[in-house]
CSV table of C-alpha atoms and ligand atoms in Angstrom, one decimal:
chain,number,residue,atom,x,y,z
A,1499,UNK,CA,143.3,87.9,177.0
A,1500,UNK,CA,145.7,87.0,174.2
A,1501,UNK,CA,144.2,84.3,171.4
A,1502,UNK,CA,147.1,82.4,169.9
A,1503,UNK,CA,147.8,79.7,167.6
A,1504,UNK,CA,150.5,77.4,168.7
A,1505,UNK,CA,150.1,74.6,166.2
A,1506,UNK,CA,148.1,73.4,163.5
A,1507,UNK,CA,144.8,72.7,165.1
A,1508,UNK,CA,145.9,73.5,168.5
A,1509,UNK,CA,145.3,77.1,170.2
A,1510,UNK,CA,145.3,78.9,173.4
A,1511,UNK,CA,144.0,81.7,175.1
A,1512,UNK,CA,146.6,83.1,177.7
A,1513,UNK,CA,145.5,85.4,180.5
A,1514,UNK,CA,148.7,87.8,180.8
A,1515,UNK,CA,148.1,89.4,183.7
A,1516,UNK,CA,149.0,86.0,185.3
A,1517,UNK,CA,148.1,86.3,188.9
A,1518,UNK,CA,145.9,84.3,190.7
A,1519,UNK,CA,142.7,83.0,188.7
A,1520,UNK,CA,144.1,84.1,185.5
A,1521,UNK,CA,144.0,80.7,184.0
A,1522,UNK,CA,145.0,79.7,180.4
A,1523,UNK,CA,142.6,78.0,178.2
A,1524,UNK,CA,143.0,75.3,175.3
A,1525,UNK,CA,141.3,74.5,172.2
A,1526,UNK,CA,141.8,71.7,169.8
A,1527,UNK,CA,139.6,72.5,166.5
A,1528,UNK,CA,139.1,68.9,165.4
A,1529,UNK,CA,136.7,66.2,165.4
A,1530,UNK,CA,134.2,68.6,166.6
A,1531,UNK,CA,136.5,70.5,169.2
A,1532,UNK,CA,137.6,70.3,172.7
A,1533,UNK,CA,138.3,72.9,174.8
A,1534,UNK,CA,140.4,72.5,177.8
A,1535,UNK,CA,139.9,74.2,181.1
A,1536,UNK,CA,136.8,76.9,181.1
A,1537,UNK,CA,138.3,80.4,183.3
A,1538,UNK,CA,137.1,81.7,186.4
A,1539,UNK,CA,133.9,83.5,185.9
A,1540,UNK,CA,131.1,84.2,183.3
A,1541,UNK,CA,132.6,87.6,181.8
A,1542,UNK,CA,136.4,85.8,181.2
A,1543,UNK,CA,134.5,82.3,179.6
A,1544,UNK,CA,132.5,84.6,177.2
A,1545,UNK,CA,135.3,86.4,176.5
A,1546,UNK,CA,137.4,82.7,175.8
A,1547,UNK,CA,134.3,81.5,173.9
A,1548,UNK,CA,134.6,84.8,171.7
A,1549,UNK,CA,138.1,84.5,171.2
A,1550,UNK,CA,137.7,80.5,170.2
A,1551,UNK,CA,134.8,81.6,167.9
A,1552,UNK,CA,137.3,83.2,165.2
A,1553,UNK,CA,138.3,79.7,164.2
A,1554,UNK,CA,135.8,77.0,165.5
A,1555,UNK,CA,132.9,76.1,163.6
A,1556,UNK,CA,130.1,75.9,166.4
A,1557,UNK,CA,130.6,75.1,170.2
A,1558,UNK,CA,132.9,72.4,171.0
A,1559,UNK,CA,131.8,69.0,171.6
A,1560,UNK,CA,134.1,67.9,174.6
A,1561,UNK,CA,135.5,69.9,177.5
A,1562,UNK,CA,138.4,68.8,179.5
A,1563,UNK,CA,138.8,70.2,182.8
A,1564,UNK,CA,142.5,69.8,184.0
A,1565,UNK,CA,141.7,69.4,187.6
A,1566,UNK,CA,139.4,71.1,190.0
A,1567,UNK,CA,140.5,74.2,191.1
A,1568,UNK,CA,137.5,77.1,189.9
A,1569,UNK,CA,139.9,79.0,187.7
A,1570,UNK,CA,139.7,75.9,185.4
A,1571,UNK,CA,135.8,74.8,185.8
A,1572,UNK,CA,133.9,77.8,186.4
A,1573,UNK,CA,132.4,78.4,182.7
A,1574,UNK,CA,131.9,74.9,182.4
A,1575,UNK,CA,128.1,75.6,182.8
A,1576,UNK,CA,128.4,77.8,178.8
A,1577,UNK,CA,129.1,74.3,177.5
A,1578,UNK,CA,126.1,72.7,177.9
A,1579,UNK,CA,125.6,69.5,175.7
A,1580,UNK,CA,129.4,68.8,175.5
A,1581,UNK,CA,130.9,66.4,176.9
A,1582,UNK,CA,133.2,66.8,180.0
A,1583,UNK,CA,136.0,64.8,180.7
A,1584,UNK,CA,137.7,64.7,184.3
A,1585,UNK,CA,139.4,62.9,186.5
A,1586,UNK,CA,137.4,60.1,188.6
A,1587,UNK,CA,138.2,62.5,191.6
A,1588,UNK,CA,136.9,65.4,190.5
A,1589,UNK,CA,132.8,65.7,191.0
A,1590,UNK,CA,133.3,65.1,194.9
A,1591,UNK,CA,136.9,67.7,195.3
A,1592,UNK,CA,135.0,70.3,193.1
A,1593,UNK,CA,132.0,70.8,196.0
A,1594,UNK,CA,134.7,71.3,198.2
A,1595,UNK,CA,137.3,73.3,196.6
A,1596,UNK,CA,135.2,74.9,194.1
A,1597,UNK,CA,132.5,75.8,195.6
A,1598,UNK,CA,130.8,79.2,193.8
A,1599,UNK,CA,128.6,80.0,196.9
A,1600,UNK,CA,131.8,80.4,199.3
A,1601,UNK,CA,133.9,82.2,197.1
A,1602,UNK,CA,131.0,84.9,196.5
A,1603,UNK,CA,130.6,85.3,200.6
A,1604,UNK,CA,134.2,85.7,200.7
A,1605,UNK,CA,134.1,88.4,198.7
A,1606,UNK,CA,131.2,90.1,200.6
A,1607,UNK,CA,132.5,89.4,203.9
A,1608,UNK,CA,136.2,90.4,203.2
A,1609,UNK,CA,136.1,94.5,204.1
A,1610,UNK,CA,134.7,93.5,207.4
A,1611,UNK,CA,137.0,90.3,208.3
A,1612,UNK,CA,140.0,92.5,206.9
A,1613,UNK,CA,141.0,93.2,210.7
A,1614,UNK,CA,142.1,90.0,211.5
A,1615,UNK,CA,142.4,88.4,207.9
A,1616,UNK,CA,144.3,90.7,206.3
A,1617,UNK,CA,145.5,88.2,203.3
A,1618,UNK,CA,141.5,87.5,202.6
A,1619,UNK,CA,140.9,91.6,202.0
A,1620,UNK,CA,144.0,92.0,200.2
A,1621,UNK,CA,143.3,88.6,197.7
A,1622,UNK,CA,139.2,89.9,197.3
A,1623,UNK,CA,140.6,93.2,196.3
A,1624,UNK,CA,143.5,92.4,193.8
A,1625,UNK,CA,140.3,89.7,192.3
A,1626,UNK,CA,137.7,92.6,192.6
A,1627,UNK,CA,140.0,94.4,190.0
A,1628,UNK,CA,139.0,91.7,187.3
A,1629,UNK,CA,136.4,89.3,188.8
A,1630,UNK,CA,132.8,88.8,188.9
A,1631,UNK,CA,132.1,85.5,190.7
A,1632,UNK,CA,128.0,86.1,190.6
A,1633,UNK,CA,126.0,84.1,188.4
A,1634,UNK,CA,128.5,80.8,188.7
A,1635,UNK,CA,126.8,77.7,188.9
A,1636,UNK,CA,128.7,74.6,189.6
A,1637,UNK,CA,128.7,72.4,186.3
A,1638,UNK,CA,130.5,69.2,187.0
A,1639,UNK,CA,132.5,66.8,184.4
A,1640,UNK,CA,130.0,64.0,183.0
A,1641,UNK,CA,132.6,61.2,182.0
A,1642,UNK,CA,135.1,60.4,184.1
A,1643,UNK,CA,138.3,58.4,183.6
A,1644,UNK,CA,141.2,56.4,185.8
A,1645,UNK,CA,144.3,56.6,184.4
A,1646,UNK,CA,144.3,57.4,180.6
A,1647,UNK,CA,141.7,58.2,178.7
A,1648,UNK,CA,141.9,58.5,174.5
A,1649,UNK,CA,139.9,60.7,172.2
A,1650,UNK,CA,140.2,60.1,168.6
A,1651,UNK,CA,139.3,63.5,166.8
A,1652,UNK,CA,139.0,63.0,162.6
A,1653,UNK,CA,142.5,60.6,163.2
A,1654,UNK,CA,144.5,62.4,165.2
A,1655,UNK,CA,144.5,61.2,169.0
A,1656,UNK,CA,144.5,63.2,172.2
A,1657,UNK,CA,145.5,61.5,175.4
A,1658,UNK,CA,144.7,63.0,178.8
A,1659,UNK,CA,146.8,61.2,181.1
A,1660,UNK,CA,146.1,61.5,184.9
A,1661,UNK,CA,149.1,62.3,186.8
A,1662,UNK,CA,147.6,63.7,190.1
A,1663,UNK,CA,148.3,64.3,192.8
A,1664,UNK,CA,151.1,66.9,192.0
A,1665,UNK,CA,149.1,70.5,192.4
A,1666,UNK,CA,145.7,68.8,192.9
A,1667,UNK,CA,144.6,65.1,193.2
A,1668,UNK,CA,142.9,65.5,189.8
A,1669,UNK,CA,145.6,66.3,187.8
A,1670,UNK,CA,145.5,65.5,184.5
A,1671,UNK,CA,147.8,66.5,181.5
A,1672,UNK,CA,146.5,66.8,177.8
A,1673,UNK,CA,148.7,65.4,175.1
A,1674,UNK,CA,148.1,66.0,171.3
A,1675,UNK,CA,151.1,63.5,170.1
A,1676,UNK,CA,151.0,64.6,166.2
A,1677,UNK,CA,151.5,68.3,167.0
A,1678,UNK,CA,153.9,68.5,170.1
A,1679,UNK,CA,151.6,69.8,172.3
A,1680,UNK,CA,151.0,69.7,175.6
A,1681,UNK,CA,148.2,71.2,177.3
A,1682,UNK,CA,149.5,70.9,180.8
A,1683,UNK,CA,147.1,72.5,183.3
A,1684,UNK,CA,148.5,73.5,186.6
A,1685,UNK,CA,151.5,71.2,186.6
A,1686,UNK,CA,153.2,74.0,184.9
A,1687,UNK,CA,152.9,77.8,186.2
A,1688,UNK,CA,154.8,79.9,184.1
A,1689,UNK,CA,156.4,83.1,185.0
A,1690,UNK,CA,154.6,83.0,188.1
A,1691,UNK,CA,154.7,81.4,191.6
A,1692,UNK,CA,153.2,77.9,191.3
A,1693,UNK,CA,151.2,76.7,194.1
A,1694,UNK,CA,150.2,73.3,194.9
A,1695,UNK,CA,147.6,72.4,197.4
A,1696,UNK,CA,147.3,68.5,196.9
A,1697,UNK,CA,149.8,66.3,196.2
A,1698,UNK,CA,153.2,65.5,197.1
A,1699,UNK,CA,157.2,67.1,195.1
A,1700,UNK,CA,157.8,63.4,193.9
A,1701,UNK,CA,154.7,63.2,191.8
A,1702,UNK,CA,155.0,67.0,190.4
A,1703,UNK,CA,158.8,66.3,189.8
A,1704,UNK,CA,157.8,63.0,188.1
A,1705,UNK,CA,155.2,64.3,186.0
A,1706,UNK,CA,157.5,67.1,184.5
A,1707,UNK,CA,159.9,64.3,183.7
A,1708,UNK,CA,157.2,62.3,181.9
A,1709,UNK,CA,156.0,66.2,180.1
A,1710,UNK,CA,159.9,66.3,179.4
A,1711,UNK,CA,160.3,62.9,178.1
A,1712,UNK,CA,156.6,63.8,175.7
A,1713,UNK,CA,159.6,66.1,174.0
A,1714,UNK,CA,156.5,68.5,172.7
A,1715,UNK,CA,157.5,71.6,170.5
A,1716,UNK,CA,154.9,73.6,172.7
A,1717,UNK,CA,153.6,73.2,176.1
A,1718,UNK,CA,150.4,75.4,177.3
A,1719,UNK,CA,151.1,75.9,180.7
A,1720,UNK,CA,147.8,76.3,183.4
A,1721,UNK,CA,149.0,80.1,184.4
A,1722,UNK,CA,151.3,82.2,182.2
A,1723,UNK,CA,153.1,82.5,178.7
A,1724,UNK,CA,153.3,79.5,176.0
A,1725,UNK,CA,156.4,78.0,176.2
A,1726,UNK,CA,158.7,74.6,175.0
A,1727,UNK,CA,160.2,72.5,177.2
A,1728,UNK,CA,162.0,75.1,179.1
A,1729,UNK,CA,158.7,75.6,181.1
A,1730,UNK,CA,158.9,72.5,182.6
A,1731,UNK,CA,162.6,72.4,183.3
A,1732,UNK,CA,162.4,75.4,185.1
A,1733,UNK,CA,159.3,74.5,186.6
A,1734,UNK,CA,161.1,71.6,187.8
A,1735,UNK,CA,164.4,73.6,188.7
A,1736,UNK,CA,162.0,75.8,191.1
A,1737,UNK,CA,160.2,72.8,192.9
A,1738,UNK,CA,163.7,71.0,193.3
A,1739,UNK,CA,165.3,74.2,194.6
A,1740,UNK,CA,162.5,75.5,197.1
A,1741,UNK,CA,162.2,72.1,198.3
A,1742,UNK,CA,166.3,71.6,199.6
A,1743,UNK,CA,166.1,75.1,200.5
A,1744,UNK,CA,163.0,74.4,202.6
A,1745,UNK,CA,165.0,71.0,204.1
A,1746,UNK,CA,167.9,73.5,204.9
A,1747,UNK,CA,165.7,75.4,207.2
A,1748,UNK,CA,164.1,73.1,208.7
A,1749,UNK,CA,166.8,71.1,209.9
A,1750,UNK,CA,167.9,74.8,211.2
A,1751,UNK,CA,164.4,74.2,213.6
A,1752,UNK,CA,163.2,77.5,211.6
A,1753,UNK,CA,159.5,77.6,210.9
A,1754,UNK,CA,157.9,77.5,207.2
A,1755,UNK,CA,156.9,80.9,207.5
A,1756,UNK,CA,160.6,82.1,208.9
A,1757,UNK,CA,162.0,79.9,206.4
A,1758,UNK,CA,159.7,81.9,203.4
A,1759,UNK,CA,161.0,85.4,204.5
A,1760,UNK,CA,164.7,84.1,204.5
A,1761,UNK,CA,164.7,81.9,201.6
A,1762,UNK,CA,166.8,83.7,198.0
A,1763,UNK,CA,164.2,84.1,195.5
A,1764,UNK,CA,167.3,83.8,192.9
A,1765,UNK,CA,165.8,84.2,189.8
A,1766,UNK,CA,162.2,83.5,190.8
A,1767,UNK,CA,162.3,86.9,192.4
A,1768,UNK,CA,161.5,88.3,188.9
A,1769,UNK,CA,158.3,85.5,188.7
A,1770,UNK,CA,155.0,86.9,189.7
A,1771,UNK,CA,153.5,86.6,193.0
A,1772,UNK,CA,157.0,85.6,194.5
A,1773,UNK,CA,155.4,85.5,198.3
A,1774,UNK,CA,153.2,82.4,197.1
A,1775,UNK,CA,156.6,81.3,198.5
A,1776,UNK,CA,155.1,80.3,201.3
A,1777,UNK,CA,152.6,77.9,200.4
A,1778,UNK,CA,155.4,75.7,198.6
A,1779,UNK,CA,157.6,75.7,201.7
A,1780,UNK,CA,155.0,74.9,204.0
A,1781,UNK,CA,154.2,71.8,201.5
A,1782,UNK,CA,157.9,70.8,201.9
A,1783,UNK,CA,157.4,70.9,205.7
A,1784,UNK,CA,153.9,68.9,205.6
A,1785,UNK,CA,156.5,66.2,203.8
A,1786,UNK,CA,159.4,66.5,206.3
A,1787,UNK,CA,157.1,66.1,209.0
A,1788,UNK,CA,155.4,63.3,207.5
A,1789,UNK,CA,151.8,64.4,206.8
A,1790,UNK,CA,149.2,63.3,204.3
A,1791,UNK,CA,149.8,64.7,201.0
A,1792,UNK,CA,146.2,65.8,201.1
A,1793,UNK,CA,146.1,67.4,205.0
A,1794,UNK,CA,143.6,70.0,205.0
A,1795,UNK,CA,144.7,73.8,204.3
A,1796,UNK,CA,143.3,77.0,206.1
A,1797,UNK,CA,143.3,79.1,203.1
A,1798,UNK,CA,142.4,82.7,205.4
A,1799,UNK,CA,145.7,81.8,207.5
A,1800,UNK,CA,147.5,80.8,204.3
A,1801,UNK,CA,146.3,84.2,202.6
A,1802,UNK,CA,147.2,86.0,205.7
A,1803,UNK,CA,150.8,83.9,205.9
A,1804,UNK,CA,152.0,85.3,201.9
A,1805,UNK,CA,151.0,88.7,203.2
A,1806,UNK,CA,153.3,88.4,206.0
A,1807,UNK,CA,155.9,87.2,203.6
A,1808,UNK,CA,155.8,89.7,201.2
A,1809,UNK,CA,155.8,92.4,203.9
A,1810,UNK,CA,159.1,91.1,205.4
A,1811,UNK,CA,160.5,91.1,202.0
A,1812,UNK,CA,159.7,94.9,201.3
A,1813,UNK,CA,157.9,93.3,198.1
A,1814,UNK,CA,154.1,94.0,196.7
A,1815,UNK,CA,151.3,92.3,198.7
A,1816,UNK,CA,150.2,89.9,195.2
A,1817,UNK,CA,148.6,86.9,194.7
B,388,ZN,ZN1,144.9,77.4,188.2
């Protein structure tokens, strides 16, 4: 995990590995301290808390969680006594989608299952190589907000402003105004294969344009390195361009997992996890068809699906 500075009072830790559950975290060391987004498991938020440590004066007294995917909640329970800020959405989503208990029997259960899931065993072992999901306990956010919500820290303000549902139907984005920052959760992958899971290409597409029009010096994207603005115009270049590339093949009658193996990676070839692919084509096809933007996923088929995809493109099996 890298520690940075990336302005006055702001800092980051960045996970570089940047494959699934490598989550980036913020910290903003004023008015007693927030820290956004809390990594996957126990041994990653010590090691975040550690890292923190070198400029904070004690634990921090609010916690933003970004949205409620585990890779940004599940070392909310170190943080006891701070406050925790979240989306209105978030305490219900987080017992379904970030549940400790089911990731822990996926784990256990993967060698055996590996027969017919083969995109379960392959994402439990890449994880096994860094995680340790024993011990998690599922702390949720205590204040919840709607649409904006403003904390004044010694004078300078921090606005988290809710702009769900792009990746998740919590989304929310982290803006420290008097230091161009943006702290910007999961709306921004970086270097990496962004995956969505609720939410809709209009809202994510819109959301970068409001980032964009924020005009920050630095953004801290949810996965992968710090960047400016570039990381969400590229962000935005990918979404736009899997999306007509998706409409392409569908009008063609090909499937979303015929269309992921055909589909030119371009330039996102050289992004990490490029088979992840699939799951924003098949989000395009939930839209062309017309489906909810929050229609239920199978994840083990979805897993299984990105295998499939990378296999057909002679690439490494990554998540
Ligand atoms: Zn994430």
């Amino acid at each position: 995990m890298k520690f940075q500075q990336v302005s006055e009072n702001c800092f980051a830790v960045e996970n570089e590995k940047n494959r699934v559950c490598d989550a980036n975290s913020g910290l903003i060391n004023l008015g007693g301290g927030v820290v956004i987004d809390t990594q996957s498991d126990l041994s990653h938020a010590r090691q975040m808390i550690e890292l923190f440590g070198k400029v904070w004066p004690g634990m921090p007294k609010y916690v933003v969680n970004t949205h409620e995917d585990a890779d940004h909640v599940w070392g909310n329970q170190f943080f006891e006594g701070a406050e925790i800020i979240g989306h209105r959405t978030m305490p219900d989503r987080m017992k379904h989608v970030a549940d400790p208990m089911e990731m822990q029997q996926m784990m256990k259960v993967a060698e055996k299952i590996g027969a017919i899931h083969p995109g379960v065993l392959a994402v439990a072992r890449q994880l096994q190589q860094d995680y340790d999901f024993d011990g998690i306990e599922l702390v949720l956010p205590t204040t919840l907000y709607d649409e904006q919500y403003t904390l004044n820290l010694d004078g300078t303000k921090v606005n988290l402003i809710y702009v769900g549902a792009c990746h998740q139907l919590g989304d929310t984005i982290v803006h420290v105004p008097k230091e161009g920052v943006v702290f910007a959760g999961d709306v921004i992958f970086r270097q990496c294969t962004p995956n969505g899971w609720i939410g809709t290409y209009e809202k994510w597409l819109k959301c970068l344009d409001l980032i964009i029009s924020l005009n920050p010096k630095v953004i801290v994207p949810g996965h992968g390195p710090i960047c400016g603005l570039e990381g969400a115009k590229d962000m935005k270049a990918y979404l736009e361009y899997v999306r007509s590339e998706s409409k392409r093949c569908f009008d063609q009658g090909l499937t979303s997992l015929e269309a992921s193996k055909r589909i030119d990676l371009g330039p996102y070839g050289e992004w990490k996890a490029p088979a992840r692919l699939y799951l924003n084509v098949e989000r395009a096809y939930r839209e062309f068809r017309k489906e909810p933007a929050d229609a239920p996923w199978d994840k083990a088929k979805s897993f299984d699906l990105i295998v499939d995809v990378a296999k057909a493109r002679g690439i490494e099996v990554e998540f």
